[in-house]
Every structure is written in structure tokens, then in C-alpha cells.
Coordinates of C-alpha atoms and ligand atoms in Angstrom, one line a residue:
M758 CA -102.8 -5.9 238.3
G759 CA -105.7 -7.1 236.2
D760 CA -105.8 -9.8 234.0
L761 CA -102.9 -10.1 231.5
T762 CA -102.8 -12.5 228.6
Y763 CA -99.3 -12.3 227.2
I764 CA -97.4 -11.1 230.4
K765 CA -96.4 -13.2 233.3
V766 CA -95.3 -11.0 236.6
E767 CA -93.5 -13.5 239.0
R768 CA -91.7 -12.5 242.3
D769 CA -88.4 -13.8 243.5
D770 CA -88.1 -11.9 246.9
E771 CA -87.3 -8.4 246.2
L772 CA -87.1 -9.0 242.3
A773 CA -89.9 -8.8 240.0
I774 CA -89.5 -11.1 237.0
I775 CA -91.4 -9.8 233.8
T776 CA -92.0 -12.5 231.3
I777 CA -93.3 -11.9 227.4
D778 CA -95.1 -15.2 226.7
R779 CA -96.6 -15.1 223.1
Q780 CA -94.4 -18.0 222.0
D781 CA -96.3 -19.2 219.2
K782 CA -95.3 -15.9 217.5
L783 CA -91.8 -15.8 219.1
N784 CA -93.2 -13.3 221.5
A785 CA -94.0 -10.7 218.9
L786 CA -95.2 -7.3 220.2
N787 CA -98.8 -6.7 218.8
S788 CA -100.5 -3.8 220.5
E789 CA -102.1 -5.5 223.3
V790 CA -98.7 -7.3 224.2
V791 CA -97.2 -3.6 224.4
R792 CA -100.1 -2.3 226.6
E793 CA -99.8 -5.3 228.8
I794 CA -96.0 -4.5 229.2
G795 CA -96.9 -1.0 230.2
Q796 CA -99.6 -2.4 232.6
A797 CA -96.9 -4.9 234.2
F798 CA -94.6 -2.1 234.9
D799 CA -97.0 0.2 236.2
G800 CA -98.2 -2.6 238.6
V801 CA -94.6 -3.0 240.2
R802 CA -93.6 0.6 240.1
D803 CA -95.0 1.9 243.4
D804 CA -94.5 -1.6 245.3
D805 CA -92.1 -0.8 247.8
S806 CA -91.1 -4.5 248.2
V807 CA -89.8 -4.6 244.6
R808 CA -86.6 -3.3 244.1
G809 CA -85.4 -4.4 240.6
V810 CA -87.0 -5.9 237.5
I811 CA -85.9 -8.6 235.2
L812 CA -87.5 -8.6 231.8
T813 CA -87.3 -11.9 229.4
G814 CA -89.1 -13.6 226.8
A815 CA -90.8 -17.2 227.2
G816 CA -89.4 -20.2 225.3
E817 CA -86.2 -21.0 224.0
K818 CA -86.2 -19.1 220.7
A819 CA -86.8 -15.5 221.5
F820 CA -86.8 -12.6 223.6
V821 CA -88.8 -10.9 221.2
A822 CA -88.8 -11.4 217.5
G823 CA -90.3 -7.9 216.9
A824 CA -93.4 -5.8 216.5
D825 CA -96.1 -7.9 215.0
I826 CA -95.8 -7.7 211.1
G827 CA -99.3 -9.0 210.6
E828 CA -100.6 -5.9 212.6
L829 CA -98.1 -3.5 211.3
A830 CA -98.9 -4.4 207.7
T831 CA -102.3 -2.8 208.1
M832 CA -101.5 0.7 209.4
N833 CA -101.7 4.0 207.4
S834 CA -99.8 7.0 208.0
M835 CA -102.0 8.3 211.0
T836 CA -102.3 4.8 213.0
G837 CA -98.6 4.3 211.9
V838 CA -98.1 7.6 214.1
D839 CA -100.1 6.2 217.1
V840 CA -98.3 2.7 216.7
S841 CA -95.0 4.2 217.2
R842 CA -96.1 6.8 219.8
S843 CA -97.9 4.2 221.9
G844 CA -94.5 1.8 221.8
Q845 CA -92.5 4.8 222.7
D846 CA -94.4 5.7 225.7
V847 CA -94.3 2.4 227.2
F848 CA -90.3 2.0 226.3
R849 CA -90.0 5.4 227.8
A850 CA -91.4 4.5 231.0
I851 CA -89.2 1.3 231.1
E852 CA -86.2 3.8 230.6
L853 CA -87.6 6.1 233.3
F854 CA -88.3 3.4 235.7
P855 CA -87.2 4.3 239.2
K856 CA -85.8 0.5 240.0
P857 CA -83.1 -1.2 237.8
V858 CA -84.4 -3.1 234.9
I859 CA -82.2 -5.8 233.6
A860 CA -83.1 -7.5 230.0
A861 CA -82.1 -11.1 229.9
V862 CA -81.8 -11.9 226.1
G863 CA -82.3 -15.8 225.5
G864 CA -83.2 -15.8 221.6
Y865 CA -83.9 -13.4 219.1
A866 CA -84.1 -9.6 219.8
L867 CA -85.2 -8.1 216.8
G868 CA -86.8 -5.2 215.7
G869 CA -89.1 -3.8 218.4
G870 CA -87.6 -6.7 220.7
C871 CA -84.0 -5.0 220.2
E872 CA -85.6 -1.8 220.9
L873 CA -87.2 -3.1 224.1
A874 CA -84.0 -4.5 225.5
L875 CA -82.3 -1.0 224.4
A876 CA -84.9 0.7 226.8
C877 CA -83.8 -1.5 229.7
H878 CA -81.0 -0.3 231.8
I879 CA -78.7 -3.4 231.2
R880 CA -78.8 -6.3 229.0
I881 CA -77.3 -9.6 229.3
A882 CA -77.7 -12.2 226.6
S883 CA -77.3 -15.9 226.4
E884 CA -75.1 -17.5 223.8
K885 CA -78.2 -18.1 221.6
A886 CA -79.3 -14.5 221.4
R887 CA -79.4 -12.7 218.1
F888 CA -79.8 -8.8 217.8
G889 CA -81.1 -6.9 214.8
L890 CA -82.8 -4.0 213.5
P891 CA -84.5 -5.4 210.3
E892 CA -87.4 -3.0 209.8
V893 CA -85.5 -1.4 206.6
G894 CA -86.2 -4.6 204.9
L895 CA -89.6 -4.2 205.4
G896 CA -89.8 -0.6 204.4
I897 CA -90.0 1.0 207.6
I898 CA -87.7 2.3 210.3
P899 CA -87.4 1.5 214.1
G900 CA -90.1 3.3 215.5
Y901 CA -89.8 2.6 219.3
G902 CA -86.7 4.7 220.2
G903 CA -84.3 2.3 218.5
T904 CA -82.6 4.6 216.2
I905 CA -81.9 6.9 219.1
R906 CA -81.1 4.4 221.8
L907 CA -79.0 2.2 219.7
T908 CA -76.9 5.5 218.6
R909 CA -76.5 6.4 221.9
L910 CA -75.3 3.0 223.2
I911 CA -72.9 1.8 220.4
G912 CA -72.1 4.9 218.6
L913 CA -73.4 6.4 215.5
G914 CA -71.2 4.5 213.0
R915 CA -71.9 1.3 214.2
A916 CA -75.7 2.1 214.8
I917 CA -76.1 3.3 211.1
E918 CA -74.5 -0.1 209.9
L919 CA -76.9 -2.3 212.0
T920 CA -79.8 -0.2 211.0
L921 CA -79.3 0.1 207.3
T922 CA -78.1 -3.4 206.6
G923 CA -80.8 -5.1 209.0
E924 CA -78.3 -7.8 209.5
M925 CA -78.6 -9.9 212.7
V926 CA -75.8 -10.1 215.2
G927 CA -75.1 -13.0 217.4
A928 CA -74.2 -12.5 221.2
E929 CA -70.6 -12.5 221.1
K930 CA -70.6 -9.7 218.2
A931 CA -73.4 -7.8 220.4
Q932 CA -71.1 -7.8 223.4
T933 CA -68.2 -6.5 221.2
L934 CA -70.6 -3.6 219.8
G935 CA -71.3 -2.7 223.5
L936 CA -75.1 -3.9 222.9
V937 CA -75.0 -6.3 225.8
S938 CA -72.8 -6.4 228.9
S939 CA -72.4 -10.1 229.1
V940 CA -72.8 -13.4 227.4
V941 CA -73.7 -16.4 229.5
A942 CA -74.5 -20.1 228.7
P943 CA -78.2 -20.5 227.9
D944 CA -79.0 -22.3 231.2
A945 CA -77.2 -19.7 233.2
L946 CA -78.9 -16.7 231.9
M947 CA -81.7 -16.1 234.6
D948 CA -79.4 -17.2 237.2
E949 CA -76.8 -14.5 235.9
A950 CA -79.5 -11.9 235.6
T951 CA -80.7 -12.6 239.1
T952 CA -77.1 -12.3 240.5
L953 CA -76.7 -9.1 238.9
A954 CA -80.1 -7.9 239.9
R955 CA -79.4 -8.6 243.4
K956 CA -75.8 -6.9 243.3
I957 CA -77.8 -3.9 242.8
T958 CA -80.7 -4.4 245.0
S959 CA -78.1 -4.9 247.8
K960 CA -77.2 -1.3 247.5
G961 CA -79.1 2.0 248.7
P962 CA -82.5 1.9 246.4
V963 CA -82.7 5.7 246.6
A964 CA -79.2 6.2 245.4
V965 CA -79.6 3.6 242.8
R966 CA -82.6 5.4 241.6
L967 CA -81.1 8.9 241.7
A968 CA -77.9 7.6 240.1
L969 CA -80.3 6.3 237.0
E970 CA -82.1 9.5 236.9
S971 CA -78.9 11.6 236.9
M972 CA -77.4 9.3 233.9
Y973 CA -80.4 9.6 232.0
R974 CA -81.0 13.2 232.5
A975 CA -77.6 13.9 231.3
L976 CA -78.2 12.6 228.1
D977 CA -80.8 15.5 227.4
T978 CA -79.4 18.2 229.3
A979 CA -76.6 21.0 229.1
T980 CA -73.6 20.0 231.3
A981 CA -74.2 22.6 233.7
D982 CA -77.9 21.6 234.5
A983 CA -77.0 18.2 234.6
L984 CA -74.1 18.9 237.0
G985 CA -76.7 21.0 238.9
F986 CA -78.9 17.9 239.1
E987 CA -76.2 15.7 240.2
S988 CA -75.4 17.9 243.2
S989 CA -79.0 18.3 244.2
A990 CA -79.5 14.3 244.2
F991 CA -76.1 14.1 246.2
G992 CA -77.5 16.7 248.8
L993 CA -80.7 14.8 249.0
L994 CA -79.0 11.5 249.6
A995 CA -77.3 13.0 252.7
S996 CA -80.7 13.4 254.2
T997 CA -81.6 9.7 254.0
S998 CA -81.3 7.1 256.8
D999 CA -79.7 4.9 254.0
M1000 CA -76.6 7.1 253.6
K1001 CA -76.4 7.2 257.5
E1002 CA -76.8 3.4 257.4
G1003 CA -74.4 2.7 254.5
M1004 CA -71.6 4.6 255.9
Q1005 CA -72.1 3.5 259.6
A1006 CA -72.2 -0.3 258.1
F1007 CA -68.6 0.5 256.5
L1008 CA -67.3 1.9 259.6
E1009 CA -68.6 -1.1 261.7
K1010 CA -67.3 -3.5 258.9
R1011 CA -70.7 -5.0 258.3
K1012 CA -73.2 -5.5 255.6
A1013 CA -75.6 -2.5 255.3
E1014 CA -79.4 -2.8 255.7
F1015 CA -81.1 -0.5 253.6
K1016 CA -84.6 0.9 253.9
G1017 CA -84.9 2.9 250.7
A1018 CA -85.5 6.2 252.7
Ligands
COA327 N1 -94.7 -10.6 213.8 C1 -95.3 -11.5 213.5 N2 -95.2 -12.8 213.6 C2 -94.1 -13.2 213.7 C3 -92.9 -12.6 214.2 C4 -93.2 -10.9 213.9 N3 -92.3 -10.1 214.1 N4 -91.9 -13.0 214.2 C5 -91.9 -14.4 214.1 N5 -93.2 -14.6 213.8 C6 -94.4 -15.7 213.8 C7 -94.2 -16.3 212.3 O1 -94.8 -15.6 211.4 C8 -94.5 -17.7 212.7 O2 -96.0 -17.8 212.9 P1 -96.8 -19.1 212.1 O3 -96.3 -20.3 212.8 O4 -98.1 -18.6 212.5 O5 -96.5 -19.0 210.6 C9 -94.1 -18.0 214.0 O6 -93.8 -16.6 214.6 C10 -92.6 -18.7 214.0 O7 -91.7 -18.0 213.4 P2 -91.0 -18.7 212.3 O8 -90.5 -17.6 211.1 O9 -91.7 -20.0 211.7 O10 -89.6 -19.1 213.0 P3 -88.1 -19.2 212.3 O11 -87.4 -19.8 213.3 O12 -88.3 -19.9 210.9 O13 -87.7 -17.8 212.0 C11 -87.1 -15.4 212.9 C12 -87.3 -16.9 213.1 C13 -87.1 -14.7 213.9 C14 -85.8 -15.4 211.8 C15 -88.2 -14.9 211.9 O14 -89.4 -15.3 212.4 C16 -88.3 -13.6 211.5 O15 -87.6 -13.2 210.6 N6 -89.2 -12.8 212.2 C17 -89.4 -11.5 212.0 C18 -88.4 -10.7 212.3 C19 -88.6 -9.2 212.1 O16 -88.5 -8.5 210.6 N7 -88.9 -8.4 213.0 C20 -89.0 -6.9 213.1 C21 -90.4 -6.5 213.0 S1 -90.6 -4.8 212.7

């Protein structure tokens, strides 16, 4: 995977745990961190032994406290476009990742950190997590897909309020808004994320992948085309040995052993 300075990639059986570790800056995303996040995901994409990813931030205080403001302060209108684009590309690759990606948010998820969590498929938070998009207070807007993904996730009115006020919300409010799916005690965060990930990785990997693809495609596609994709995926799954195994296991009242084929 090459040398990574700010990212740790660990294995817990079939899970890859990707940890952003730049604790002296609350895991803020400079361009190197963004690049390394992309590299870490690339490194586990084609590894068939990895069936799911948990993305988290190192330390007690932050998931990611945003894009690196020191670095952003030097941009001009041309480099600004590049900064936004390169972050968007990495975050889009996470959104389109063929294995489930769970964000385990233990502290600040602000600006680019909130956008990073939004690019993951599921978000769970500790009681200490804080979410917000403070960009307008810095004279910019969320530029890593946040204006689009937050709106899709929690609805236009609530997304506008969060984005225009730049206010932070705690974990409980984030759950009420639909920004996170569950809130757990800080000590339980990684265990809960692992349990949730394993619930998913015990299912058929090809089915999980195609379910994700069908749902994300539907966001950008006319209903008739989205339904067409769903049917094709359904048909494709009927040709997998995993479908035979899943149904056979049900009929034989045993746990299915999926192979991802
Ligand atoms: N970019 C660059 N550095 C950041 C950062 C960011 N987004 N967020 C935190 N840091 C740095 C601080 O500058 C500080 O560095 P220093 O020790 O060299 O001075 C270090 O991380 C610790 O942060 P600090 O502000 O001292 O911690 P705190 O507990 O007092 O406050 C926050 C925590 C998250 C409220 C505060 O750091 C903050 O507001 N950060 C910026 C959030 C933001 O606007 N993000 C969106 C960017 S687009």
C-alpha cells in the first residue's frame, strides 16, 4: 500500500479499519491526508479478504475537524477548484466503494470531516461527537460534496439551516436529524461499529455490493432506468453460487457461508 504518514490501516478478520491519525491538528485534512485516504481505500478495494471498512479518527477529540484551514488560506480561485475537485474525487470513491463503509465518529466531524462522514454508507456516533459545516463562517462553502450529500440525507430545509448557520450539533441532535443512525457511549463506539459491520459482512457480498450500487444509482437516474438496473442486478444475483447457498442454508435451517461469487 506504500508508506502512509497520516493513515493507519488495520485488519480485524474480514474488516479493514482505516484510521485518520493527525491528532495534533484534530485530524484535519490537508492535501496529503486526503491523498492518503484515497490510497488506503484503493489498497483494500481489490482485496477479496476485506468485506467491509470502518473509517474513524484517532484520539479522543476528533473524527476530523475539517479541511486544513492553514492550507486553505493560501488558495486562489484556480487552486481552490483543484482542492475541491481532489477532495470530491476521493470522497466519491468512498461513496461508490463496492464494500460497506461505516464511519465511526467519536468527536468533532466538522466541515470536510462532516462531509467525509456523509460520503460513508452508514454513520454511527459516540455521545461526544459534534457535527457541523462551519465553512460559511470562513467565507467558503462545503466543497467536498457536503452541500449535495447533506441535503439528500436530511432534507433541504434542515441542510440549509445547518449550512447557513454553521452551527455545531451534538450526537443526539444529529440522530434526530437523520445525520447518524445510532449514538453509543464513547467506549462502545468501535465495538458497535464492528458489530454493525459484521452484521453486513455476514450477508452475501455480491448482494451487498449491488444493493449499494442500485440505491446510489437511483439518486442520479430516472426511475425507469433505476428500476432497469435493479432488475438486472437481481437477475445477475440469481446466477451466483451465493444465492444458491443463501437459499439452501435457509431451507436447511443453517447459517449461510457466502463466498462472494
Ligand atoms: N485546520 C487546521 N488546523 C486545525 C483545524 C483545521 N480545520 N482544526 C483544528 N486545528 C488545529 C488547531 O489550529 C490547533 O493547532 P495548534 O495546536 O497548532 O494551534 C489544534 O488543531 C487543536 O485545536 P484547538 O482549536 O486548539 O482545539 P479546541 O478544542 O480548542 O477546539 C475546534 C476544537 C474543533 C472547535 C476548533 O479546533 C475549530 O474550530 N477548528 C476548525 C473547525 C472548522 O472550521 N473546520 C472547517 C474547516 S473548512
